[in-house]
Short mmCIF file of C-alpha atoms and ligand atoms in Angstrom, two decimals:
data_model
loop_
_atom_site.label_atom_id
_atom_site.label_comp_id
_atom_site.label_asym_id
_atom_site.label_seq_id
_atom_site.Cartn_x
_atom_site.Cartn_y
_atom_site.Cartn_z
CA UNK N 27 108.12 124.35 120.14
CA UNK N 28 108.49 120.71 121.19
CA UNK N 29 109.30 119.87 124.80
CA UNK N 30 111.12 117.01 126.52
CA UNK N 31 109.03 114.55 128.48
CA UNK N 32 108.80 114.68 132.26
CA UNK N 33 108.52 111.15 133.64
CA UNK N 34 106.56 111.95 136.83
CA UNK N 35 103.07 111.27 135.53
CA UNK N 36 101.26 108.05 134.73
CA UNK N 37 100.52 107.58 131.08
CA UNK N 38 98.32 105.39 128.90
CA UNK N 39 98.71 103.18 126.99
CA UNK N 40 101.81 102.24 129.04
CA UNK N 41 103.62 100.25 126.36
CA UNK N 42 103.14 102.61 123.48
CA UNK N 43 106.74 103.64 122.84
CA UNK N 44 105.69 105.90 120.01
CA UNK N 45 104.29 108.31 122.53
CA UNK N 46 106.35 107.60 125.65
CA UNK N 47 110.08 107.07 125.58
CA UNK N 48 111.40 108.39 128.89
CA UNK N 49 114.91 107.00 128.57
CA UNK N 50 115.62 108.44 125.18
CA UNK N 51 114.11 111.83 126.12
CA UNK N 52 112.69 111.93 122.64
CA UNK N 53 110.75 115.04 121.75
CA UNK N 54 107.06 114.19 121.98
CA UNK N 55 104.93 115.57 119.22
CA UNK N 56 101.55 114.83 117.76
CA UNK N 57 99.33 115.98 114.91
CA UNK N 58 96.68 118.65 115.42
CA UNK N 59 94.29 120.39 113.02
CA UNK N 60 94.06 124.17 112.78
CA UNK N 61 90.98 125.84 111.28
CA UNK N 62 91.92 129.11 109.57
CA UNK N 63 89.58 132.11 109.24
CA UNK N 64 88.59 131.14 105.67
CA UNK N 65 87.86 127.62 107.08
CA UNK N 66 90.70 125.88 105.32
CA UNK N 67 92.33 123.38 107.64
CA UNK N 68 95.97 122.46 108.07
CA UNK N 69 97.33 119.42 109.91
CA UNK N 70 100.39 120.47 111.90
CA UNK N 71 102.91 119.09 114.39
CA UNK N 72 102.48 120.17 118.00
CA UNK N 73 103.70 119.21 121.45
CA UNK N 74 101.66 116.61 123.28
CA UNK N 75 99.95 118.66 126.01
CA UNK N 76 100.80 118.15 129.67
CA UNK N 77 98.17 118.33 132.41
CA UNK N 78 97.69 121.22 134.78
CA UNK N 79 96.80 120.01 138.31
CA UNK N 80 93.06 119.78 137.58
CA UNK N 81 93.26 118.39 134.03
CA UNK N 82 93.42 115.02 132.31
CA UNK N 83 95.21 114.42 129.03
CA UNK N 84 93.16 112.27 126.69
CA UNK N 85 94.41 110.09 123.84
CA UNK N 86 91.54 111.01 121.58
CA UNK N 87 89.76 108.30 119.62
CA UNK N 88 86.85 110.38 118.28
CA UNK N 89 86.49 114.18 118.03
CA UNK N 90 83.26 116.05 117.31
CA UNK N 91 82.48 119.40 115.72
CA UNK N 92 80.11 122.19 116.74
CA UNK N 93 78.85 125.33 114.97
CA UNK N 94 81.28 127.46 117.03
CA UNK N 95 84.15 125.75 115.21
CA UNK N 96 83.32 127.64 112.03
CA UNK N 97 81.80 130.70 113.68
CA UNK N 98 84.79 131.14 115.96
CA UNK N 99 87.45 130.61 113.28
CA UNK N 100 87.29 134.34 112.62
CA UNK N 101 88.71 136.17 115.65
CA UNK N 102 86.31 139.14 115.47
CA UNK N 103 83.29 136.88 115.14
CA UNK N 104 84.49 134.74 118.05
CA UNK N 105 84.84 137.87 120.19
CA UNK N 106 81.31 138.98 119.22
CA UNK N 107 79.99 135.59 120.35
CA UNK N 108 81.80 135.17 123.64
CA UNK N 109 83.59 138.43 124.40
CA UNK N 110 87.21 138.54 125.53
CA UNK N 111 88.09 135.34 127.34
CA UNK N 112 90.82 135.03 129.93
CA UNK N 113 91.21 131.34 129.12
CA UNK N 114 92.27 130.47 125.58
CA UNK N 115 95.30 128.25 125.99
CA UNK N 116 95.39 125.85 123.04
CA UNK N 117 95.97 126.51 119.36
CA UNK N 118 93.49 124.02 117.89
CA UNK N 119 89.81 124.80 118.42
CA UNK N 120 88.30 121.35 119.10
CA UNK N 121 85.70 121.22 121.85
CA UNK N 122 84.40 117.63 122.01
CA UNK N 123 86.67 114.61 122.41
CA UNK N 124 86.27 111.01 123.54
CA UNK N 125 89.10 108.57 124.23
CA UNK N 126 91.38 107.10 126.91
CA UNK N 127 92.86 109.00 129.83
CA UNK N 128 96.58 109.21 129.08
CA UNK N 129 97.83 111.17 132.09
CA UNK N 130 96.36 113.14 135.00
CA UNK N 131 97.24 116.25 136.97
CA UNK N 132 98.07 116.20 140.66
CA UNK N 133 94.60 117.30 141.81
CA UNK N 134 92.57 114.84 139.71
CA UNK N 135 91.05 112.19 141.94
CA UNK N 136 88.18 110.74 139.88
CA UNK N 137 90.00 109.63 136.72
CA UNK N 138 93.00 107.39 136.12
CA UNK N 139 95.06 106.46 133.06
CA UNK N 140 93.20 104.04 130.84
CA UNK N 141 89.69 105.24 131.76
CA UNK N 142 87.30 105.77 128.85
CA UNK N 143 86.12 109.37 128.99
CA UNK N 144 84.40 112.13 127.07
CA UNK N 145 85.51 115.71 127.63
CA UNK N 146 84.66 119.23 126.65
CA UNK N 147 87.20 122.02 126.52
CA UNK N 148 87.25 125.44 124.94
CA UNK N 149 90.06 124.15 122.70
CA UNK N 150 92.56 121.27 122.16
CA UNK N 151 90.24 118.53 120.84
CA UNK N 152 91.29 118.41 117.15
CA UNK N 153 94.45 116.47 117.91
CA UNK N 154 95.86 113.11 118.90
CA UNK N 155 95.94 114.26 122.53
CA UNK N 156 93.54 116.75 124.09
CA UNK N 157 93.07 118.40 127.45
CA UNK N 158 90.01 117.64 129.58
CA UNK N 159 89.41 119.88 132.58
CA UNK N 160 88.28 117.45 135.32
CA UNK N 161 84.97 119.30 135.77
CA UNK N 162 84.05 118.90 132.09
CA UNK N 163 85.14 115.27 131.77
CA UNK N 164 82.85 112.27 132.25
CA UNK N 165 83.33 108.52 132.42
CA UNK N 166 81.88 106.55 129.52
CA UNK N 167 80.13 103.41 130.77
CA UNK N 168 80.67 100.02 129.12
CA UNK N 169 78.38 99.60 126.16
CA UNK N 170 78.51 103.27 125.13
CA UNK N 171 80.74 103.86 122.10
CA UNK N 172 83.30 106.63 121.76
CA UNK N 173 81.20 107.87 118.83
CA UNK N 174 78.03 108.23 120.88
CA UNK N 175 80.02 109.81 123.71
CA UNK N 176 81.62 112.40 121.43
CA UNK N 177 78.18 113.74 120.46
CA UNK N 178 77.44 114.92 123.98
CA UNK N 179 80.06 117.35 125.41
CA UNK N 180 79.24 120.91 124.39
CA UNK N 181 75.67 120.37 123.20
CA UNK N 182 74.75 118.45 126.36
CA UNK N 183 76.14 121.00 128.81
CA UNK N 184 74.70 123.95 126.85
CA UNK N 185 71.27 122.34 127.13
CA UNK N 186 71.83 121.84 130.86
CA UNK N 187 72.95 125.46 131.29
CA UNK N 188 69.86 126.68 129.46
CA UNK N 189 67.36 124.62 131.44
CA UNK N 190 68.89 124.70 134.90
CA UNK N 191 71.14 127.75 135.25
CA UNK N 192 69.15 130.08 132.98
CA UNK N 193 65.53 128.92 133.38
CA UNK N 194 66.14 127.51 136.88
CA UNK N 195 63.90 124.51 136.18
CA UNK N 196 63.94 121.44 138.48
CA UNK N 197 66.95 119.17 137.95
CA UNK N 198 66.53 115.48 137.05
CA UNK N 199 67.40 114.48 140.65
CA UNK N 200 64.59 116.73 141.94
CA UNK N 201 61.97 116.36 139.21
CA UNK N 202 59.03 118.71 138.67
CA UNK N 203 55.82 117.93 140.51
CA UNK N 204 53.52 120.30 138.65
CA UNK N 205 52.83 121.23 135.04
CA UNK N 206 55.65 123.41 133.69
CA UNK N 207 55.04 124.22 130.02
CA UNK N 208 58.34 124.67 128.17
CA UNK N 209 59.02 125.56 124.54
CA UNK N 210 62.25 124.18 123.07
CA UNK N 211 62.89 125.83 119.71
CA UNK N 212 65.30 123.95 117.46
CA UNK N 213 64.55 120.63 119.15
CA UNK N 214 66.35 118.62 116.47
CA UNK N 215 69.61 120.53 116.83
CA UNK N 216 72.11 118.80 119.10
CA UNK N 217 71.60 121.41 121.83
CA UNK N 218 67.81 121.35 121.46
CA UNK N 219 67.63 117.55 121.44
CA UNK N 220 69.63 117.30 124.68
CA UNK N 221 67.34 119.96 126.17
CA UNK N 222 64.34 117.79 125.30
CA UNK N 223 66.01 114.67 126.77
CA UNK N 224 66.97 116.46 129.99
CA UNK N 225 63.55 118.11 130.34
CA UNK N 226 61.85 114.72 130.11
CA UNK N 227 64.22 113.36 132.77
CA UNK N 228 63.21 116.35 134.96
CA UNK N 229 59.53 115.52 134.42
CA UNK N 230 59.03 118.95 132.84
CA UNK N 231 55.83 118.84 130.79
CA UNK N 232 54.19 119.75 128.54
CA UNK N 233 57.19 120.18 126.25
CA UNK N 234 56.44 122.03 123.04
CA UNK N 235 59.29 120.92 120.79
CA UNK N 236 59.77 122.84 117.54
CA UNK N 237 61.83 121.18 114.81
CA UNK N 238 61.92 120.72 111.05
CA UNK N 239 62.75 117.74 108.86
CA UNK N 240 64.84 116.13 111.60
CA UNK N 241 62.01 116.11 114.14
CA UNK N 242 62.29 112.31 114.37
CA UNK N 243 65.48 112.94 116.38
CA UNK N 244 63.32 113.71 119.41
CA UNK N 245 59.84 112.44 118.51
CA UNK N 246 60.30 109.16 120.38
CA UNK N 247 61.58 110.92 123.53
CA UNK N 248 58.53 113.16 123.91
CA UNK N 249 55.71 112.01 126.21
CA UNK N 250 52.39 112.51 124.46
CA UNK N 251 50.74 111.06 127.56
CA UNK N 252 52.04 114.05 129.51
CA UNK N 253 50.94 116.60 126.92
CA UNK N 254 54.18 116.99 124.91
CA UNK N 255 53.82 118.01 121.27
CA UNK N 256 56.13 118.31 118.28
CA UNK N 257 55.61 121.27 115.94
CA UNK N 258 57.19 121.91 112.55
CA UNK N 259 58.73 125.37 112.19
CA UNK N 260 58.15 125.19 108.44
CA UNK N 261 54.40 125.68 109.02
CA UNK N 262 55.12 129.36 109.72
CA UNK N 263 54.57 131.84 112.52
CA UNK N 264 50.76 131.91 112.64
CA UNK N 265 50.35 128.14 112.87
CA UNK N 266 53.10 127.87 115.49
CA UNK N 267 51.71 130.67 117.63
CA UNK N 268 48.23 129.17 117.52
CA UNK N 269 49.44 125.69 118.55
CA UNK N 270 51.70 126.99 121.32
CA UNK N 271 48.92 129.19 122.77
CA UNK N 272 46.53 126.26 122.75
CA UNK N 273 48.93 124.08 124.77
CA UNK N 274 50.42 126.79 126.99
CA UNK N 275 48.23 129.90 127.31
CA UNK N 276 50.45 131.28 130.10
CA UNK N 277 53.89 130.29 128.86
CA UNK N 278 56.74 131.21 131.23
CA UNK N 279 59.75 129.27 129.86
CA UNK N 280 61.41 129.03 126.47
CA UNK N 281 64.76 127.64 125.48
CA UNK N 282 65.73 128.87 122.03
CA UNK N 283 68.52 126.74 120.55
CA UNK N 284 68.33 128.64 117.23
CA UNK N 285 67.91 132.28 118.27
CA UNK N 286 67.47 134.54 115.24
CA UNK N 287 65.09 137.39 114.38
CA UNK N 288 62.36 134.96 113.37
CA UNK N 289 62.52 132.76 116.48
CA UNK N 290 62.56 135.82 118.75
CA UNK N 291 59.55 137.23 116.90
CA UNK N 292 57.59 133.97 117.27
CA UNK N 293 58.53 133.25 120.86
CA UNK N 294 57.92 136.75 122.20
CA UNK N 295 54.40 136.50 120.73
CA UNK N 296 53.65 133.51 122.97
CA UNK N 297 55.60 134.24 126.17
CA UNK N 298 53.75 135.79 129.10
CA UNK N 299 54.71 139.50 129.00
CA UNK N 300 55.72 139.48 132.66
CA UNK N 301 57.49 136.95 134.89
CA UNK N 302 58.71 134.79 132.02
CA UNK N 303 62.27 133.81 131.05
CA UNK N 304 63.78 133.54 127.57
CA UNK N 305 66.91 131.39 127.52
CA UNK N 306 68.91 131.70 124.31
CA UNK N 307 71.81 129.61 123.01
CA UNK N 308 73.26 132.69 121.35
CA UNK N 309 73.85 136.35 122.22
CA UNK N 310 73.08 139.02 119.60
CA UNK N 311 70.99 141.98 118.54
CA UNK N 312 67.96 139.77 117.94
CA UNK N 313 67.52 139.57 121.72
CA UNK N 314 67.08 143.36 121.97
CA UNK N 315 63.56 142.94 120.59
CA UNK N 316 62.44 140.93 123.61
CA UNK N 317 60.05 143.03 125.78
CA UNK N 318 61.48 144.36 129.04
CA UNK N 319 59.11 142.29 131.22
CA UNK N 320 60.75 139.09 129.97
CA UNK N 321 64.02 138.09 131.61
CA UNK N 322 66.66 137.20 129.02
CA UNK N 323 69.40 134.67 129.82
CA UNK N 324 72.14 133.28 127.59
CA UNK N 325 73.60 129.80 128.00
CA UNK N 326 77.32 130.49 128.16
CA UNK N 327 79.51 127.41 128.04
CA UNK N 328 82.85 129.27 127.63
CA UNK N 329 82.21 130.55 131.17
CA UNK N 330 82.90 127.03 132.45
CA UNK N 331 86.59 127.55 131.73
CA UNK N 332 87.06 131.12 132.89
CA UNK N 333 88.85 132.00 136.14
CA UNK N 334 85.98 134.26 137.24
CA UNK N 335 82.20 133.97 137.40
CA UNK N 336 80.80 137.46 136.67
CA UNK N 337 77.40 136.44 138.07
CA UNK N 338 78.98 135.06 141.25
CA UNK N 339 78.14 136.23 144.75
CA UNK N 340 81.13 138.58 145.08
CA UNK N 341 80.75 140.52 141.85
CA UNK N 342 82.55 140.24 138.49
CA UNK N 343 85.75 138.88 140.03
CA UNK N 344 84.00 136.07 141.94
CA UNK N 345 86.08 132.90 141.65
CA UNK N 346 84.54 130.47 139.18
CA UNK N 347 83.03 128.01 141.65
CA UNK N 348 79.31 127.62 140.88
CA UNK N 349 79.64 127.04 137.09
CA UNK N 350 82.42 124.49 137.64
CA UNK N 351 80.39 122.72 140.34
CA UNK N 352 77.36 122.75 138.03
CA UNK N 353 79.44 121.16 135.32
CA UNK N 354 80.86 118.48 137.66
CA UNK N 355 77.30 117.59 138.69
CA UNK N 356 75.91 117.43 135.16
CA UNK N 357 78.75 115.43 133.61
CA UNK N 358 78.52 113.03 136.58
CA UNK N 359 74.79 112.81 135.88
CA UNK N 360 75.51 112.03 132.21
CA UNK N 361 77.52 108.93 133.22
CA UNK N 362 74.74 107.89 135.59
CA UNK N 363 71.99 108.45 133.01
CA UNK N 364 73.92 106.46 130.38
CA UNK N 365 74.49 103.58 132.82
CA UNK N 366 70.79 103.51 133.64
CA UNK N 367 69.74 103.65 130.00
CA UNK N 368 68.03 107.01 130.57
CA UNK N 369 69.77 109.06 127.88
CA UNK N 370 71.26 108.56 124.44
CA UNK N 371 73.67 110.62 122.40
CA UNK N 372 72.83 112.54 119.23
CA UNK N 373 72.69 110.84 115.80
CA UNK N 374 76.05 111.15 114.05
CA UNK N 375 78.07 110.60 110.90
CA UNK N 376 81.77 109.72 111.03
CA UNK N 377 83.49 111.55 108.17
CA UNK N 378 86.33 109.71 106.36
CA UNK N 379 90.08 110.42 106.86
CA UNK N 380 89.77 111.67 110.41
CA UNK N 381 90.80 115.29 110.80
CA UNK N 382 91.55 115.22 107.07
CA UNK N 383 87.79 115.86 106.66
CA UNK N 384 87.57 118.63 109.24
CA UNK N 385 87.39 121.34 106.57
CA UNK N 386 84.50 119.56 104.85
CA UNK N 387 82.82 119.12 108.24
CA UNK N 388 82.99 122.74 109.40
CA UNK N 389 81.96 124.04 105.99
CA UNK N 390 79.03 121.60 106.15
CA UNK N 391 77.99 122.99 109.51
CA UNK N 392 78.20 126.51 108.10
CA UNK N 393 76.07 125.50 105.11
CA UNK N 394 73.56 123.49 107.17
CA UNK N 395 74.23 120.08 105.60
CA UNK N 396 74.20 118.23 108.95
CA UNK N 397 70.44 117.89 109.40
CA UNK N 398 69.88 116.23 112.76
CA UNK N 399 73.48 114.96 112.83
CA UNK N 400 76.80 115.50 114.60
CA UNK N 401 79.88 115.24 112.41
CA UNK N 402 82.60 113.09 113.99
CA UNK N 403 86.26 112.36 113.16
CA UNK N 404 88.26 109.20 113.93
CA UNK N 405 91.66 110.55 114.93
CA UNK N 406 93.61 107.42 113.95
CA UNK N 407 92.33 107.82 110.38
CA UNK N 408 93.94 111.26 110.04
CA UNK N 409 96.68 111.47 107.36
CA UNK N 410 100.08 111.46 109.06
CA UNK N 411 98.91 109.93 112.31
CA UNK N 412 101.12 106.95 113.04
CA UNK N 413 99.66 103.50 112.66
CA UNK N 414 97.16 104.34 109.96
CA UNK N 415 98.82 106.41 107.24
N1 NAP V 525 76.04 129.36 124.00
C1 NAP V 525 76.78 128.29 123.88
O1 NAP V 525 77.64 128.04 124.71
C2 NAP V 525 76.51 127.37 122.71
C3 NAP V 525 76.99 126.05 122.74
C4 NAP V 525 76.67 125.20 121.69
C5 NAP V 525 75.93 125.68 120.61
N2 NAP V 525 75.53 126.98 120.61
C6 NAP V 525 74.73 127.49 119.48
O2 NAP V 525 73.47 126.82 119.52
C7 NAP V 525 72.99 126.64 118.17
C8 NAP V 525 72.67 125.16 117.97
O3 NAP V 525 73.89 124.43 118.02
P1 NAP V 525 73.87 122.85 117.68
O4 NAP V 525 75.22 122.32 117.86
O5 NAP V 525 72.75 122.24 118.41
O6 NAP V 525 73.49 122.92 116.13
P2 NAP V 525 73.21 121.74 115.09
O7 NAP V 525 73.04 120.44 115.77
O8 NAP V 525 74.24 121.84 114.04
O9 NAP V 525 71.80 122.22 114.49
C9 NAP V 525 71.37 121.72 113.27
C10 NAP V 525 69.86 121.68 113.25
O10 NAP V 525 69.33 122.98 113.48
C11 NAP V 525 68.00 122.98 113.01
N3 NAP V 525 67.64 124.30 112.49
C12 NAP V 525 68.33 125.04 111.63
N4 NAP V 525 67.65 126.19 111.39
C13 NAP V 525 66.52 126.14 112.13
C14 NAP V 525 65.42 127.01 112.32
N5 NAP V 525 65.35 128.16 111.67
N6 NAP V 525 64.46 126.64 113.17
C15 NAP V 525 64.54 125.47 113.84
N7 NAP V 525 65.54 124.60 113.70
C16 NAP V 525 66.51 124.94 112.85
C17 NAP V 525 67.94 121.99 111.88
O11 NAP V 525 66.84 121.14 112.18
P3 NAP V 525 65.97 120.45 111.05
O12 NAP V 525 66.92 119.52 110.35
O13 NAP V 525 64.89 119.73 111.81
O14 NAP V 525 65.46 121.54 110.16
C18 NAP V 525 69.30 121.26 111.95
O15 NAP V 525 69.18 119.86 111.92
C19 NAP V 525 74.09 127.17 117.25
O16 NAP V 525 73.77 128.49 116.87
C20 NAP V 525 75.32 127.16 118.13
O17 NAP V 525 76.29 128.11 117.72
C21 NAP V 525 75.79 127.82 121.63
#
């Protein structure tokens, strides 16, 4: 149901009467895209969201898609992937959004209306206006496009969770001082590529990056001079195992951005049977085959938005402090690394007609058509969005 505007917050752009008419008390609505369980997409009217104290509302310029957008369209499948969540407030499923800060909540001190930002949320990003929790929102420096920014959100933080919360490897601001062999499986996926980029910034070497036809996505980031290698998963298990063992005979760390029966089979053949850690981007039965001496961790980005941190110091009902602080630190680092020219986004393709192509995009992700690419959507090009159609 549409709501009447409250005039107590600062909004951007200030002169855009189509979205802000305080005197007329016009009902404020926008377009948003809903992905249905069979992956067909409808464009619907919705209220423009209003910020909670620790949120920013973003006028979205570019939205991005992720595999969870098709996997999670089916309720049962979504529950299998991330369990029951306490936080699921918005109807549209979009995770990654880049645009201008439109309004801010009362406890937001590091963003103001008009700022260029990229944000991750569990939902709300397939719309004209989305909601960025302050701890998963980052400034976009001059010179970085909204398109490049929109490739980062979920994939970037999942890579960070895998390397630093799961594997407990040295952060980029406290880089490694000794050899730390690390396998990154699926290095040309968005998550895997950001894991490679972050690992290099942490001086973690040798990196054994495993990719397929899109290996060029990370080839130039790897440091051959520090022992990094790029392997092709299409060469098969025996060749991979042999190459990994040669580079890392006592392998302690893997980050598996693919995580299926085959990757578990290969990686458990090369991991040290005791004292090693297997970080996976996905939960699932495949992980049950990992030997008991290997610690298994799962990168869990939905946990960033939950009220509790089950692994917190005071048990399952620990307030969610550490994951939110982690996220603040890593999105702040993203802005820094961009400004310094230390990191780049993922390669991308902007699909035509904005959210009008969302169905094609999520079906493409399901069918694996996006080799080494993020699919992006220009919101203003969406049918029915004022100004363009
Ligand atoms: N836990 C979380 O919070 C979380 C968050 C984000 C994503 N994820 C999960 O992490 C996985 C990766 O997500 P993403 O967004 O990075 O995916 P993505 O960018 O869509 O991944 C596409 C790439 O995966 C590679 N690939 C596909 N099958 C492969 C295989 N068998 N071995 C190695 N590489 C393979 C392909 O590389 P080539 O073209 O080189 O063959 C392809 O280009 C997904 O399963 C996703 O659901 C989890």
